[in-house]
mmCIF file of C-alpha atoms in Angstrom:
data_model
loop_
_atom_site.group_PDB
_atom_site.id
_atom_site.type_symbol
_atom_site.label_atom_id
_atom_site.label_comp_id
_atom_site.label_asym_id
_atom_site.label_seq_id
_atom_site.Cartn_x
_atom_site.Cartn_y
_atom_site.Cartn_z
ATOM 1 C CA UNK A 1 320.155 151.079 125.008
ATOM 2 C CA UNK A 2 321.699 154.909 124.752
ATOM 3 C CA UNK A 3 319.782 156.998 122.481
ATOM 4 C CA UNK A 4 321.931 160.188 121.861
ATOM 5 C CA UNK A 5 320.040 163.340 121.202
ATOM 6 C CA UNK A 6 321.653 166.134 119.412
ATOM 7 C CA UNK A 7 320.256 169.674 118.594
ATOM 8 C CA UNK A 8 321.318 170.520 115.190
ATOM 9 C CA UNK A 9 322.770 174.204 114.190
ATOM 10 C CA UNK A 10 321.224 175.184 110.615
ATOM 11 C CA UNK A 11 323.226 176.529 107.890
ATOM 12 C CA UNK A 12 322.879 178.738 105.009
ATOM 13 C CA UNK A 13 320.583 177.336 102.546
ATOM 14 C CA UNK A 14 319.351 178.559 98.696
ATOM 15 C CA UNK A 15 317.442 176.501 96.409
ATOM 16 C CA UNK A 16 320.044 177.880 93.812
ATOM 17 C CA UNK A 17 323.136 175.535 94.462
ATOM 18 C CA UNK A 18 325.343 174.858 91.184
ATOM 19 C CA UNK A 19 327.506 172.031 90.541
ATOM 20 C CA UNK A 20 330.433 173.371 92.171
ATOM 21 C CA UNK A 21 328.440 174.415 95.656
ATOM 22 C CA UNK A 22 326.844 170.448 95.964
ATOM 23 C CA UNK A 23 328.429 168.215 98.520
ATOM 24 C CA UNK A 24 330.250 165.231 97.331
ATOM 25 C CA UNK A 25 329.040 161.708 98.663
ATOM 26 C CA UNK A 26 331.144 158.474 98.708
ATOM 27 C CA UNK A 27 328.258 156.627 97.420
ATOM 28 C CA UNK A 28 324.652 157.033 96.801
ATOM 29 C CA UNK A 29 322.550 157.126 99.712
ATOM 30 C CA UNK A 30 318.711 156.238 100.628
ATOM 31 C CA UNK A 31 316.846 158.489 102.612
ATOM 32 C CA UNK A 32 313.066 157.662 103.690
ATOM 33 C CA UNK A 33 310.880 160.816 104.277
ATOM 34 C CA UNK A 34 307.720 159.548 106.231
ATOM 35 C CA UNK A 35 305.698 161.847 105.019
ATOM 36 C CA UNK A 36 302.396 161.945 102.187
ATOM 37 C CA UNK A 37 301.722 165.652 102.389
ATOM 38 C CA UNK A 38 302.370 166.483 98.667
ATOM 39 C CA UNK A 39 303.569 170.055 99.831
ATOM 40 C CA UNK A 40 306.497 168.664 101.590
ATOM 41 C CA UNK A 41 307.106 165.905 98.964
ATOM 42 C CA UNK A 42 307.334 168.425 96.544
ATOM 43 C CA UNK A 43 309.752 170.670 98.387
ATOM 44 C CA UNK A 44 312.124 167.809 99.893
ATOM 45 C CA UNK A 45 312.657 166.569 95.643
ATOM 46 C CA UNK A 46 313.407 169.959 95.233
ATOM 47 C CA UNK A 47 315.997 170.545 97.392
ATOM 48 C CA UNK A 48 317.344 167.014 97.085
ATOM 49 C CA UNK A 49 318.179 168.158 93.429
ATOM 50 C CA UNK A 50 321.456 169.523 94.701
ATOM 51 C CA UNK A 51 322.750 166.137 95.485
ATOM 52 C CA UNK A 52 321.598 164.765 91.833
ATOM 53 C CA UNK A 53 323.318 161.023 91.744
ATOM 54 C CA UNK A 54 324.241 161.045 95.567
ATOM 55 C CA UNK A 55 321.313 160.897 97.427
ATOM 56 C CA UNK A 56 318.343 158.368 96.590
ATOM 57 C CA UNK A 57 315.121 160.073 99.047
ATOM 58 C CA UNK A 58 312.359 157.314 99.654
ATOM 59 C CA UNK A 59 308.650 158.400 99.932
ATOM 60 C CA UNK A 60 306.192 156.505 101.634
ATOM 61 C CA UNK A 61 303.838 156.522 98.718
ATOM 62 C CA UNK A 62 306.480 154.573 96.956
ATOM 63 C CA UNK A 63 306.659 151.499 99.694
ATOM 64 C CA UNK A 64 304.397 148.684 100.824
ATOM 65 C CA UNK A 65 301.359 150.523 102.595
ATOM 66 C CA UNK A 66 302.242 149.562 106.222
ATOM 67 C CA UNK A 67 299.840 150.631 109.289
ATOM 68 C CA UNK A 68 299.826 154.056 110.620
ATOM 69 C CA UNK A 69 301.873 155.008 113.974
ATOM 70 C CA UNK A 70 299.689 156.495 117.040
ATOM 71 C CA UNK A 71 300.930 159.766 117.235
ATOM 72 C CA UNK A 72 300.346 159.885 121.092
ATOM 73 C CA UNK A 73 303.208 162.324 122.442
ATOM 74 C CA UNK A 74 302.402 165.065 124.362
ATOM 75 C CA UNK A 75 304.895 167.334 122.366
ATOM 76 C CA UNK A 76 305.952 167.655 118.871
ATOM 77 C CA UNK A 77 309.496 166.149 119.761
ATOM 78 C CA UNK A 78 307.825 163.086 121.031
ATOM 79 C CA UNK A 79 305.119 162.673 118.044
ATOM 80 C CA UNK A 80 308.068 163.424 115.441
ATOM 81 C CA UNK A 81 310.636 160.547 117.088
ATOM 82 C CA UNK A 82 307.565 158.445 117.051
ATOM 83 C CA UNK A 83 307.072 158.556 113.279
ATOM 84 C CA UNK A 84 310.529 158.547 112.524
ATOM 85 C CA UNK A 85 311.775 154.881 114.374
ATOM 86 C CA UNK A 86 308.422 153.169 113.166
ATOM 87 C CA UNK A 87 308.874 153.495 109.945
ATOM 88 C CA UNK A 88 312.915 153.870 109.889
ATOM 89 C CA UNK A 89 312.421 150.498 112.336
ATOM 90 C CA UNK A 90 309.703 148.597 109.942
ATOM 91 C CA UNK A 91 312.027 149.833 106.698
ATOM 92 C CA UNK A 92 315.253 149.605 107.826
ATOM 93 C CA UNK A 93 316.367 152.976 106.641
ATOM 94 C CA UNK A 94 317.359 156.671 107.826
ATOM 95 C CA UNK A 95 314.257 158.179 108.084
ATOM 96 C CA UNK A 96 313.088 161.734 108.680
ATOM 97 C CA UNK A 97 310.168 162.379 110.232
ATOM 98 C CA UNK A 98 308.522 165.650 111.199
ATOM 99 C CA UNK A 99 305.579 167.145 113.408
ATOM 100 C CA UNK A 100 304.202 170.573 113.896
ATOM 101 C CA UNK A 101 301.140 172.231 115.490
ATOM 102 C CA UNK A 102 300.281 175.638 116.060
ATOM 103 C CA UNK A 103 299.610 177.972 119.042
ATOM 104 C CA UNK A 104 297.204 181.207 119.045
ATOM 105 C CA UNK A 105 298.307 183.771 121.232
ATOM 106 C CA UNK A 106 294.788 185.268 121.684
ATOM 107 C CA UNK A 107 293.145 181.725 122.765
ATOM 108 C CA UNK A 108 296.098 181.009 125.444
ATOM 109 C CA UNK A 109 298.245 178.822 122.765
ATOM 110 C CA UNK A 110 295.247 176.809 121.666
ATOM 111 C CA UNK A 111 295.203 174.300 119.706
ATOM 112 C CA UNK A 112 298.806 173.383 121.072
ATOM 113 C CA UNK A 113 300.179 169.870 119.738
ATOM 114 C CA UNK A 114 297.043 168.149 119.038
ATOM 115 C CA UNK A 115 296.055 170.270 115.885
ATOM 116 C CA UNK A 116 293.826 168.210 114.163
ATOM 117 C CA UNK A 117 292.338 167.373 117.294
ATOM 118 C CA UNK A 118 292.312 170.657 118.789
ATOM 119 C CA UNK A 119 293.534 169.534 122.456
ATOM 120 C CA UNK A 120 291.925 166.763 122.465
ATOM 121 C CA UNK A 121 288.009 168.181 121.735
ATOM 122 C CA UNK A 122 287.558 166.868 118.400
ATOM 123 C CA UNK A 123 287.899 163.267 116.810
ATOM 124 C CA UNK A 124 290.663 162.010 114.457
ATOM 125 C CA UNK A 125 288.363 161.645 111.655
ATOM 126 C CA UNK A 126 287.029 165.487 111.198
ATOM 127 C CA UNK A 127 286.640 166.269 108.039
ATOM 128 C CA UNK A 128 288.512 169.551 106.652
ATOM 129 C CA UNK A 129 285.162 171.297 106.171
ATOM 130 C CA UNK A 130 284.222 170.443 109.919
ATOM 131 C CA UNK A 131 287.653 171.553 111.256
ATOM 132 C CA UNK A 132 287.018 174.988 109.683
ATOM 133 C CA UNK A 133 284.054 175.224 110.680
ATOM 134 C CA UNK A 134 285.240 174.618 114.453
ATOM 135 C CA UNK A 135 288.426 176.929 113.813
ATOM 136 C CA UNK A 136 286.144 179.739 112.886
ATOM 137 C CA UNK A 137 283.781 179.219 115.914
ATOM 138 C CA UNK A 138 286.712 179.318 117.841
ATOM 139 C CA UNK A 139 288.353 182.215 116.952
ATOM 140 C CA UNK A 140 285.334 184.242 116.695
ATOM 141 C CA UNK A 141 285.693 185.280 120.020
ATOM 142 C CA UNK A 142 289.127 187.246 119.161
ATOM 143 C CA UNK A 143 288.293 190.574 118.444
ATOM 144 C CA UNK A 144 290.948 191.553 115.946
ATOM 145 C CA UNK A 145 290.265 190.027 111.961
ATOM 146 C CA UNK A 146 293.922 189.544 111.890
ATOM 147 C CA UNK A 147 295.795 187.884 114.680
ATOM 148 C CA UNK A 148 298.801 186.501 116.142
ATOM 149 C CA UNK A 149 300.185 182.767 115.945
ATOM 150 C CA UNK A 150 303.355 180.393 116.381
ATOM 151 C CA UNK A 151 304.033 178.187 114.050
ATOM 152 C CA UNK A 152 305.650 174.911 116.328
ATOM 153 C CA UNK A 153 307.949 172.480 114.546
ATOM 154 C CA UNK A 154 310.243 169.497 115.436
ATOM 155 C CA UNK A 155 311.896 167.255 112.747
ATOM 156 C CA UNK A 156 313.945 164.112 113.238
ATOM 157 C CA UNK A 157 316.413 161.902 111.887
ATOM 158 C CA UNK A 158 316.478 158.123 112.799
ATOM 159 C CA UNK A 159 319.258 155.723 112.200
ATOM 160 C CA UNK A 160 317.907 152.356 112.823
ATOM 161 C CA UNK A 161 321.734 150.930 112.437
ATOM 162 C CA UNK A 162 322.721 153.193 115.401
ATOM 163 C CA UNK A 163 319.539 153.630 117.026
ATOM 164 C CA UNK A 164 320.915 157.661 117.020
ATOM 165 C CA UNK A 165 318.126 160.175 116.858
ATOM 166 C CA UNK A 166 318.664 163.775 115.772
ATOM 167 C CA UNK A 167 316.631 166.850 116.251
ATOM 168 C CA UNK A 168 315.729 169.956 115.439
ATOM 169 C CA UNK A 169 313.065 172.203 116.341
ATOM 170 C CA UNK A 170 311.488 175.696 117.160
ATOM 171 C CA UNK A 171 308.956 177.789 116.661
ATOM 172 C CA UNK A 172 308.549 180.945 113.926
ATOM 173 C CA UNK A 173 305.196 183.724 114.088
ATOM 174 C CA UNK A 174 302.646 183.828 111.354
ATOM 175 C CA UNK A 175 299.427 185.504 111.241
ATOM 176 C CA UNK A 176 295.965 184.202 110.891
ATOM 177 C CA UNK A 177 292.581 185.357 109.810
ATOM 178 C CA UNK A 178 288.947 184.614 110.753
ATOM 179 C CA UNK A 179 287.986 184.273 107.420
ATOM 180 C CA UNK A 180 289.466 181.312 105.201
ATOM 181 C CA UNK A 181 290.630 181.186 101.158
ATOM 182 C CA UNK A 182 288.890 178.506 99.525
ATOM 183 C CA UNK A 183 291.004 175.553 100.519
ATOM 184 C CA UNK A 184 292.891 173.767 97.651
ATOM 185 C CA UNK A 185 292.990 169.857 97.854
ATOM 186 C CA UNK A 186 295.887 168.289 99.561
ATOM 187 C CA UNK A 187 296.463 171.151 101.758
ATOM 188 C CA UNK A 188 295.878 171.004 105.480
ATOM 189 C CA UNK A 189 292.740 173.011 106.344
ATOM 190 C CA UNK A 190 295.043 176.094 108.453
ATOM 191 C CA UNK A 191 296.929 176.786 105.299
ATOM 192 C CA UNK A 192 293.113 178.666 103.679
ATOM 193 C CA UNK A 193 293.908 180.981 107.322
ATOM 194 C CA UNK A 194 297.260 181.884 106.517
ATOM 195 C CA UNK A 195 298.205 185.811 106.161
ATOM 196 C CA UNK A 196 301.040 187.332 105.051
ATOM 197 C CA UNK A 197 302.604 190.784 106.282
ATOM 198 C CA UNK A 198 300.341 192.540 103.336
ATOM 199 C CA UNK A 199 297.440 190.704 104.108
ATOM 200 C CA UNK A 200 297.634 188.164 101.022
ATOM 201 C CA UNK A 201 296.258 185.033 101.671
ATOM 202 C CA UNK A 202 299.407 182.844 101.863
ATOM 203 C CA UNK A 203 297.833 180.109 99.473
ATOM 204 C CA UNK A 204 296.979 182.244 97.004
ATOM 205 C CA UNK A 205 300.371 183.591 96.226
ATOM 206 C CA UNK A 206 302.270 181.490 93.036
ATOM 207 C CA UNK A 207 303.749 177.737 93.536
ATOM 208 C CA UNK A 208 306.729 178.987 93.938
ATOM 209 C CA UNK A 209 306.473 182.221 95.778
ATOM 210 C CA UNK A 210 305.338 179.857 98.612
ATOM 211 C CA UNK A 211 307.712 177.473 98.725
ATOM 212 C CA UNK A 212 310.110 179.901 99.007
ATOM 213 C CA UNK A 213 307.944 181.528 101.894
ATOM 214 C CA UNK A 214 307.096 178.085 103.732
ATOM 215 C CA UNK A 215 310.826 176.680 103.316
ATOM 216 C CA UNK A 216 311.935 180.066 105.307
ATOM 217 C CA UNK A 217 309.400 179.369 107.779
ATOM 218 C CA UNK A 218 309.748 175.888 108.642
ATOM 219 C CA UNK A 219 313.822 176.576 107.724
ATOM 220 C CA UNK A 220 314.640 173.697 105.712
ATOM 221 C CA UNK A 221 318.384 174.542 106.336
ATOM 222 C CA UNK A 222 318.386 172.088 108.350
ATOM 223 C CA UNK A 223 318.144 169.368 105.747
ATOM 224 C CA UNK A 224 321.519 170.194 104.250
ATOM 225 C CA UNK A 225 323.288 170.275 107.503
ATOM 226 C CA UNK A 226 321.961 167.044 108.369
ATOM 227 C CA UNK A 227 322.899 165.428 105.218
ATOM 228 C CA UNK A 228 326.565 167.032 105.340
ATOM 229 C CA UNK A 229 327.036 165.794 109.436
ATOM 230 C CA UNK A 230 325.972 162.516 108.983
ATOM 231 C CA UNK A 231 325.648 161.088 105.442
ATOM 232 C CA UNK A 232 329.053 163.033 104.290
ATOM 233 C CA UNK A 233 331.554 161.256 106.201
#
């Protein structure tokens, strides 16, 4: 079997599209987005409003509950083509599937890929409160309040039909502080360390002040020039 790996080259991208900017589809088209982080579900129906009536995006909260892939990679890439041909292979859809971690330049890149984990010292089933906890033991040791981090990303597109994968990923720098904002429920446990360039908490800022700062982050441009290449034929 040839599995063809492309790198995808983003395009401009506003949350503002009109009528006239959308792209035009020959039919309507399902999408699954393996994901059930309610940040991301929120901001992939929002940009999927500019193709209103031509593409149909599938959640996983919305299918039969199906077991959990072991997310055993030893880079993003891997973990993120590992979530995206289980469940585009046990649904028999496109799927998108993503990963990310984060690296601290003061600890030598810690945590690295395994972010819940933290390189492998802690257990799967942490709680949030425990993986602060270890997160501000850890970074204790960093002598600066504020410091330096990389946020690491890879999504991926699956075609089960074609068995093509597609990728894109990178890395962008974000700051992070010893001390956390109390964390708000269905957020990952980082986002209460997130700083911005004035030293605002990140998840304090308004709904959608942050989505506009997170989508320019993670650069969902992406998403529309995946859509255009290979659902707009």
């Amino acid at each position: 079997m040839c599995v063809r790996l492309i790198k995808l080259n983003l395009i401009k991208f506003s949350t503002k599209y009109n009528g006239s900017n959308c792209l035009r589809f020959p039919k309507m088209q399902k999408l699954l987005i393996a994901t059930t982080n309610p940040w991301k579900i929120q901001m992939f129906k929002k940009i999927s409003q500019n193709f209103e009536g031509k593409l149909d995006l599938v959640f996983l909260d919305s299918l039969e509950k199906v077991p959990v892939p072991e997310e055993n990679g030893k880079t993003v890439e891997e973990n993120a083509i590992i979530k995206a041909k289980y469940y585009g292979d046990v649904f028999k859809m496109p799927t998108v599937a993503d990963d990310w971690s984060f690296a601290i330049d003061e600890l030598n890149g810690e945590p690295w890929v395994m972010t819940r984990r933290w390189w492998g010292i802690l257990p799967d089933w942490i709680s949030d409160e425990d993986w602060s906890d270890f997160y501000m033991k850890r970074v204790a040791k960093i002598w600066k309040d504020i410091f330096g981090a990389r946020l690491i990303y890879c999504r991926c597109l699956y075609i089960p039909e074609t068995k093509e994968i597609f990728l894109d990923s990178g890395n962008n720098p974000m700051f992070l502080t010893k001390n956390p904002y109390p964390l708000k429920v269905g957020w990952f446990p980082l986002n209460s360390f997130i700083v911005l360039a004035d030293w605002k908490y990140e998840i304090e800022v308004p709904e959608e002040e942050k989505m506009i700062l997170q989508a320019k982050r993670r650069d969902y441009n992406w998403f529309l020039e995946m859509i255009e290449k290979h659902f707009f034929k």
